[in-house]
mmCIF file of C-alpha atoms in Angstrom:
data_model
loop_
_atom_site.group_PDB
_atom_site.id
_atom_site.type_symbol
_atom_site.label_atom_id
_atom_site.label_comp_id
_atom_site.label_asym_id
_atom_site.label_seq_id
_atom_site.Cartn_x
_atom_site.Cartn_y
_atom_site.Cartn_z
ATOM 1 C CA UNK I 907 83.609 87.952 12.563
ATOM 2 C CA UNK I 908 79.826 89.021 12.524
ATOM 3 C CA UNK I 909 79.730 91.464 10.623
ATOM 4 C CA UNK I 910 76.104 92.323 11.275
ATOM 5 C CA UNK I 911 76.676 92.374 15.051
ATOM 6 C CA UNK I 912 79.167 95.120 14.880
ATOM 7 C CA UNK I 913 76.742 97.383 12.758
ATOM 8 C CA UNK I 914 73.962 96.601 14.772
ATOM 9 C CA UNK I 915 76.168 97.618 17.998
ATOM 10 C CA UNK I 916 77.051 101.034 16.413
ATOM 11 C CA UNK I 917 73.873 101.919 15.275
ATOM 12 C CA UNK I 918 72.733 101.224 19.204
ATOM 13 C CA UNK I 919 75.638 102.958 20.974
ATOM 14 C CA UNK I 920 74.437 105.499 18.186
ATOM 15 C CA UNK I 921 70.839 105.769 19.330
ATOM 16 C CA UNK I 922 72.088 105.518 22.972
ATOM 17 C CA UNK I 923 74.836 108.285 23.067
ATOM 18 C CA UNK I 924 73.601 110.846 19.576
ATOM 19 C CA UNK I 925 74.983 113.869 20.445
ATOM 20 C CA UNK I 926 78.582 113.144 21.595
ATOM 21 C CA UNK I 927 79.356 110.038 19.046
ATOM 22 C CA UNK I 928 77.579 111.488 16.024
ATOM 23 C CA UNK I 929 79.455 114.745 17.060
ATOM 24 C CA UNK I 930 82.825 113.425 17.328
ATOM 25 C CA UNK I 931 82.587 111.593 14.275
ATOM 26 C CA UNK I 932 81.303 114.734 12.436
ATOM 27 C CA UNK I 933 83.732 116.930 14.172
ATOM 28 C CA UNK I 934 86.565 114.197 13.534
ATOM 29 C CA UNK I 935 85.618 114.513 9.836
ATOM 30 C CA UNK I 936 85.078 118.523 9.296
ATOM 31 C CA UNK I 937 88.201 119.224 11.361
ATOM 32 C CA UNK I 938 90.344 116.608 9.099
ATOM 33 C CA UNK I 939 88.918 118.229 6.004
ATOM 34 C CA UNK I 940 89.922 121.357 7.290
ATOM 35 C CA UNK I 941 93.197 120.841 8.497
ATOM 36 C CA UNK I 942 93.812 118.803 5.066
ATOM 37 C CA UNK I 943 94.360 115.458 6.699
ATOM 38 C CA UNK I 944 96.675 116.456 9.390
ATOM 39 C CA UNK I 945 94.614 115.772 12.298
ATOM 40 C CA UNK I 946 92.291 112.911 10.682
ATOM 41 C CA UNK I 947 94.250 110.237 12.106
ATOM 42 C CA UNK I 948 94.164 111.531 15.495
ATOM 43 C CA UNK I 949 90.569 112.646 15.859
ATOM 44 C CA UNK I 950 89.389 109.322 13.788
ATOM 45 C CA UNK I 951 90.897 107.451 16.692
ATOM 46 C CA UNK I 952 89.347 109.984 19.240
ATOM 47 C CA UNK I 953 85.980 108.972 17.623
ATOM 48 C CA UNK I 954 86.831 104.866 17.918
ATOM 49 C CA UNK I 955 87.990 105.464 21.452
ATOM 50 C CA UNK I 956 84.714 107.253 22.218
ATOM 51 C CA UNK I 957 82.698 104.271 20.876
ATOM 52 C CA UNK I 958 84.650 101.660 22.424
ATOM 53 C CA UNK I 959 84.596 103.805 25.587
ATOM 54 C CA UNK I 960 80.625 103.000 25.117
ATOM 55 C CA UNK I 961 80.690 99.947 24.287
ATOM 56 C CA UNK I 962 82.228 99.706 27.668
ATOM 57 C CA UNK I 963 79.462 101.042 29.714
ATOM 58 C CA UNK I 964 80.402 104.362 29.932
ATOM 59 C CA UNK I 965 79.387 107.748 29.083
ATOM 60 C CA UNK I 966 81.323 109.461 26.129
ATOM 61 C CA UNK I 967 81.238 113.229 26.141
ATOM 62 C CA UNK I 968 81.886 115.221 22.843
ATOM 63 C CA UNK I 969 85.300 115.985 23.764
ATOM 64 C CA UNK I 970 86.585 112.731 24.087
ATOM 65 C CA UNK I 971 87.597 112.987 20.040
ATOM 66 C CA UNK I 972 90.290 114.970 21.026
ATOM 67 C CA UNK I 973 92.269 113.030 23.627
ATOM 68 C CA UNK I 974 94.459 111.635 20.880
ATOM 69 C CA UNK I 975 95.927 115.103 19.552
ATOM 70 C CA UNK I 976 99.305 114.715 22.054
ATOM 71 C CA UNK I 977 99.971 111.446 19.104
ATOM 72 C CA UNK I 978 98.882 113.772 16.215
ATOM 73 C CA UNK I 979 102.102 113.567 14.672
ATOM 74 C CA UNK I 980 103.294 109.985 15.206
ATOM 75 C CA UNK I 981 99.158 108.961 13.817
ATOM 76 C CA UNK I 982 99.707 111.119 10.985
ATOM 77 C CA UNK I 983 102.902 109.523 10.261
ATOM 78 C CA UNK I 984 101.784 106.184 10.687
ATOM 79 C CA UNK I 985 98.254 106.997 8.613
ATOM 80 C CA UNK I 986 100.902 108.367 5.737
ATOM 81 C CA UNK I 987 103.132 105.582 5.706
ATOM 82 C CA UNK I 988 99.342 103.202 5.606
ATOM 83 C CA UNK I 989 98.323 105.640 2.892
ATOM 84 C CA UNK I 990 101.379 105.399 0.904
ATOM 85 C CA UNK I 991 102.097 101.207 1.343
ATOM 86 C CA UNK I 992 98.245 100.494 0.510
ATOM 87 C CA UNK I 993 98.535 102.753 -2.356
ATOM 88 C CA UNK I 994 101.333 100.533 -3.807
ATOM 89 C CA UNK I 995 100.023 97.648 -2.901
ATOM 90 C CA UNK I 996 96.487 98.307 -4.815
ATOM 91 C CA UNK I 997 98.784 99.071 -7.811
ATOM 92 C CA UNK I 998 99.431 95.288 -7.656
ATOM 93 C CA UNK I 999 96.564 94.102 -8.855
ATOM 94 C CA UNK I 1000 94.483 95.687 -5.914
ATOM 95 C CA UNK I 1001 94.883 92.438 -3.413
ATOM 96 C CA UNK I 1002 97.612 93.622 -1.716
ATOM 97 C CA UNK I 1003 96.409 96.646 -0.932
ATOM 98 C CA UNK I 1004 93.079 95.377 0.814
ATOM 99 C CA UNK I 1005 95.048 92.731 2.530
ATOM 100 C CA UNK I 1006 97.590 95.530 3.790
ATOM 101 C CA UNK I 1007 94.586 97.529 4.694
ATOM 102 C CA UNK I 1008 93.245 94.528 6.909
ATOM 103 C CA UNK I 1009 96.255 93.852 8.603
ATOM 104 C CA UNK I 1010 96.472 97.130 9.579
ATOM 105 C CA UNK I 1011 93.239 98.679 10.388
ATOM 106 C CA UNK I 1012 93.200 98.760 14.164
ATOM 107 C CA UNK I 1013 97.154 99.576 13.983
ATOM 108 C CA UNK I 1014 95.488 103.710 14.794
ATOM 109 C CA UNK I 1015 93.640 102.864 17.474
ATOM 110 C CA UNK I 1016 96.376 100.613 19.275
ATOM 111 C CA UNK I 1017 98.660 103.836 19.046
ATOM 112 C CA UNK I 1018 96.083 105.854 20.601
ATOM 113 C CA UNK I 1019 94.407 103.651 23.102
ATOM 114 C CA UNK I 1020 97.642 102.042 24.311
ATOM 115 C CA UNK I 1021 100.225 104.624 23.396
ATOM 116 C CA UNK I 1022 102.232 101.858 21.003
ATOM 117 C CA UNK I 1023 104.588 103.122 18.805
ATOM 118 C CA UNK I 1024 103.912 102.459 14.809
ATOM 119 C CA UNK I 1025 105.791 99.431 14.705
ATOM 120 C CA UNK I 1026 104.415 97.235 17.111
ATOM 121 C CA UNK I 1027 101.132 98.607 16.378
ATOM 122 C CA UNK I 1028 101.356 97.451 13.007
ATOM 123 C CA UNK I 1029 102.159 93.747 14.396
ATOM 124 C CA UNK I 1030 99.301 93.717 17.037
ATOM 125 C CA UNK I 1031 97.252 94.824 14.522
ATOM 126 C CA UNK I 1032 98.156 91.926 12.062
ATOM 127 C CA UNK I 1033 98.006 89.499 14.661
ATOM 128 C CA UNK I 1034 94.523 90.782 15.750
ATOM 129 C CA UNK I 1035 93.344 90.714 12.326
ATOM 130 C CA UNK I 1036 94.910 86.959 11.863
ATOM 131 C CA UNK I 1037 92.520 85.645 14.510
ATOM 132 C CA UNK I 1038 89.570 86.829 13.195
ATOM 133 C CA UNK I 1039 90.480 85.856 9.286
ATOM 134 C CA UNK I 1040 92.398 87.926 6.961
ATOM 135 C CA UNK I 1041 89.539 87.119 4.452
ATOM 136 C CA UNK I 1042 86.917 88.480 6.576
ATOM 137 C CA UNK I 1043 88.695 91.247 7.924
ATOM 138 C CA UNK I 1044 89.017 92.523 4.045
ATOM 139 C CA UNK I 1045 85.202 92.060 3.139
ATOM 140 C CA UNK I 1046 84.709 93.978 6.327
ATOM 141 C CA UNK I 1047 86.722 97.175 5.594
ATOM 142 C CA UNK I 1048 84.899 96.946 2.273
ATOM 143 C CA UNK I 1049 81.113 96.768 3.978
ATOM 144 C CA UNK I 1050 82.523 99.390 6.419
ATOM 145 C CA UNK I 1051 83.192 101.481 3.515
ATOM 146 C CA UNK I 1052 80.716 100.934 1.312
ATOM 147 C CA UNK I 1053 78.351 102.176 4.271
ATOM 148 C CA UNK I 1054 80.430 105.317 5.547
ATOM 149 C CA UNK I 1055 80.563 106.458 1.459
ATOM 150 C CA UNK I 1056 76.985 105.840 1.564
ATOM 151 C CA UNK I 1057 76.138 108.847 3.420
ATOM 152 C CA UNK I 1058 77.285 111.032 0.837
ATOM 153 C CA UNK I 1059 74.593 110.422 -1.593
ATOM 154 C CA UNK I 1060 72.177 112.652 0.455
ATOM 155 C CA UNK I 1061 74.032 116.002 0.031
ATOM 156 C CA UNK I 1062 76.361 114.605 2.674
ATOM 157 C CA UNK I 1063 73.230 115.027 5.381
ATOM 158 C CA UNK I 1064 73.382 110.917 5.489
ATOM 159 C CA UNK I 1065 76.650 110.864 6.664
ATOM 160 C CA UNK I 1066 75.597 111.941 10.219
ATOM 161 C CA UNK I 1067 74.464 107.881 10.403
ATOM 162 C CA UNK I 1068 76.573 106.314 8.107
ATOM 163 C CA UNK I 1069 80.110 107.712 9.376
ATOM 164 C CA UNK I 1070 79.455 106.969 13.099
ATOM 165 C CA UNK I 1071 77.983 103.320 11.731
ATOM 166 C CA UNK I 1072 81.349 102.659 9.991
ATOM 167 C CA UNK I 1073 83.552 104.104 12.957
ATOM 168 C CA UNK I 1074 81.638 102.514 15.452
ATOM 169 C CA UNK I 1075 81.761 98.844 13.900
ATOM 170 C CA UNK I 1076 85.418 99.408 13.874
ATOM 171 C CA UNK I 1077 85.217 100.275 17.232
ATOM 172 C CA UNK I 1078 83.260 97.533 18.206
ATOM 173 C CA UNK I 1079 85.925 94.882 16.293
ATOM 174 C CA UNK I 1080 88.641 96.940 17.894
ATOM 175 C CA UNK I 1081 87.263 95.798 21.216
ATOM 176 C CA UNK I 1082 86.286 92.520 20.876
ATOM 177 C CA UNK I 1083 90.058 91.821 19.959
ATOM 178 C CA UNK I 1084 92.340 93.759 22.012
#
């Protein structure tokens, strides 16, 4: 997994397409805020979806972040049950937890691109992130973090890069596996 190459690729795709996949990221994080998580999931994998559809060759438009509201309520449950098993597993001495969080960080955007149900997202998902290394899969989440957090630290104006960098890498991962 190259790490590099995936941030590189969203920060073109950024540069290439600014308006609709800096808005959909910013509109997929204002409208989660706002709706106090309920529609995160959904319009998070709106905003991979629009990258990937990018990556692709084509053109994303703004409102492409909200194709994946008809699955609001089986992303939301998913995200929750994510949420609530990563918690746990953190609380055992934190591995867990990131390992759980690997496994299952493209299980969103398998339910939204290919309409899975939670289940067998969860197992494509594990078996995605098995091919590309468990190990690296965790230190990637962690860059991919470390960089969408980053943003903050300018009164939240930095975000407008960093988010779309984070949700495009994971975009760009996403596709290189399904």
């Amino acid at each position: 997994m190259d790490l590099g190459k995936y941030l590189a690729g969203a920060l073109n795709l950024t540069v290439k397409h600014p308006v609709p996949l800096v808005l959909g990221c910013a509109v997929a994080v204002l409208a989660g805020a706002a709706t106090l998580g309920i529609l995160a999931p959904a319009l998070t994998a709106g905003a991979v979806l629009m990258f990937v559809k990018a990556h692709a060759g084509g053109t994303p438009a703004p409102g492409d972040v909200f194709k994946p509201l008809g699955r609001t309520f089986p992303l939301l449950g998913a995200a929750l049950v994510h949420a609530v098993a990563i918690f746990l597993g953190t609380l055992l001495l934190v591995v867990p937890g990131l390992i759980l969080a690997a496994r299952w960080m493209y299980a969103l955007p398998l339910m939204a691109d290919k309409g899975m149900g939670m289940g067998e997202a969860q197992r494509r998902s594990a078996e995605m992130v098995q091919q590309g290394g468990t190990f690296m899969h965790v230190v990637f989440l962690l860059v991919l973090a470390v960089v969408g957090g980053s943003g903050s630290l300018l009164a939240g104006v930095g975000a407008l890069l960093t988010v779309p960098l984070s949700v495009g890498a994971l975009a760009l991962a996403y596709a290189d596996r399904r």
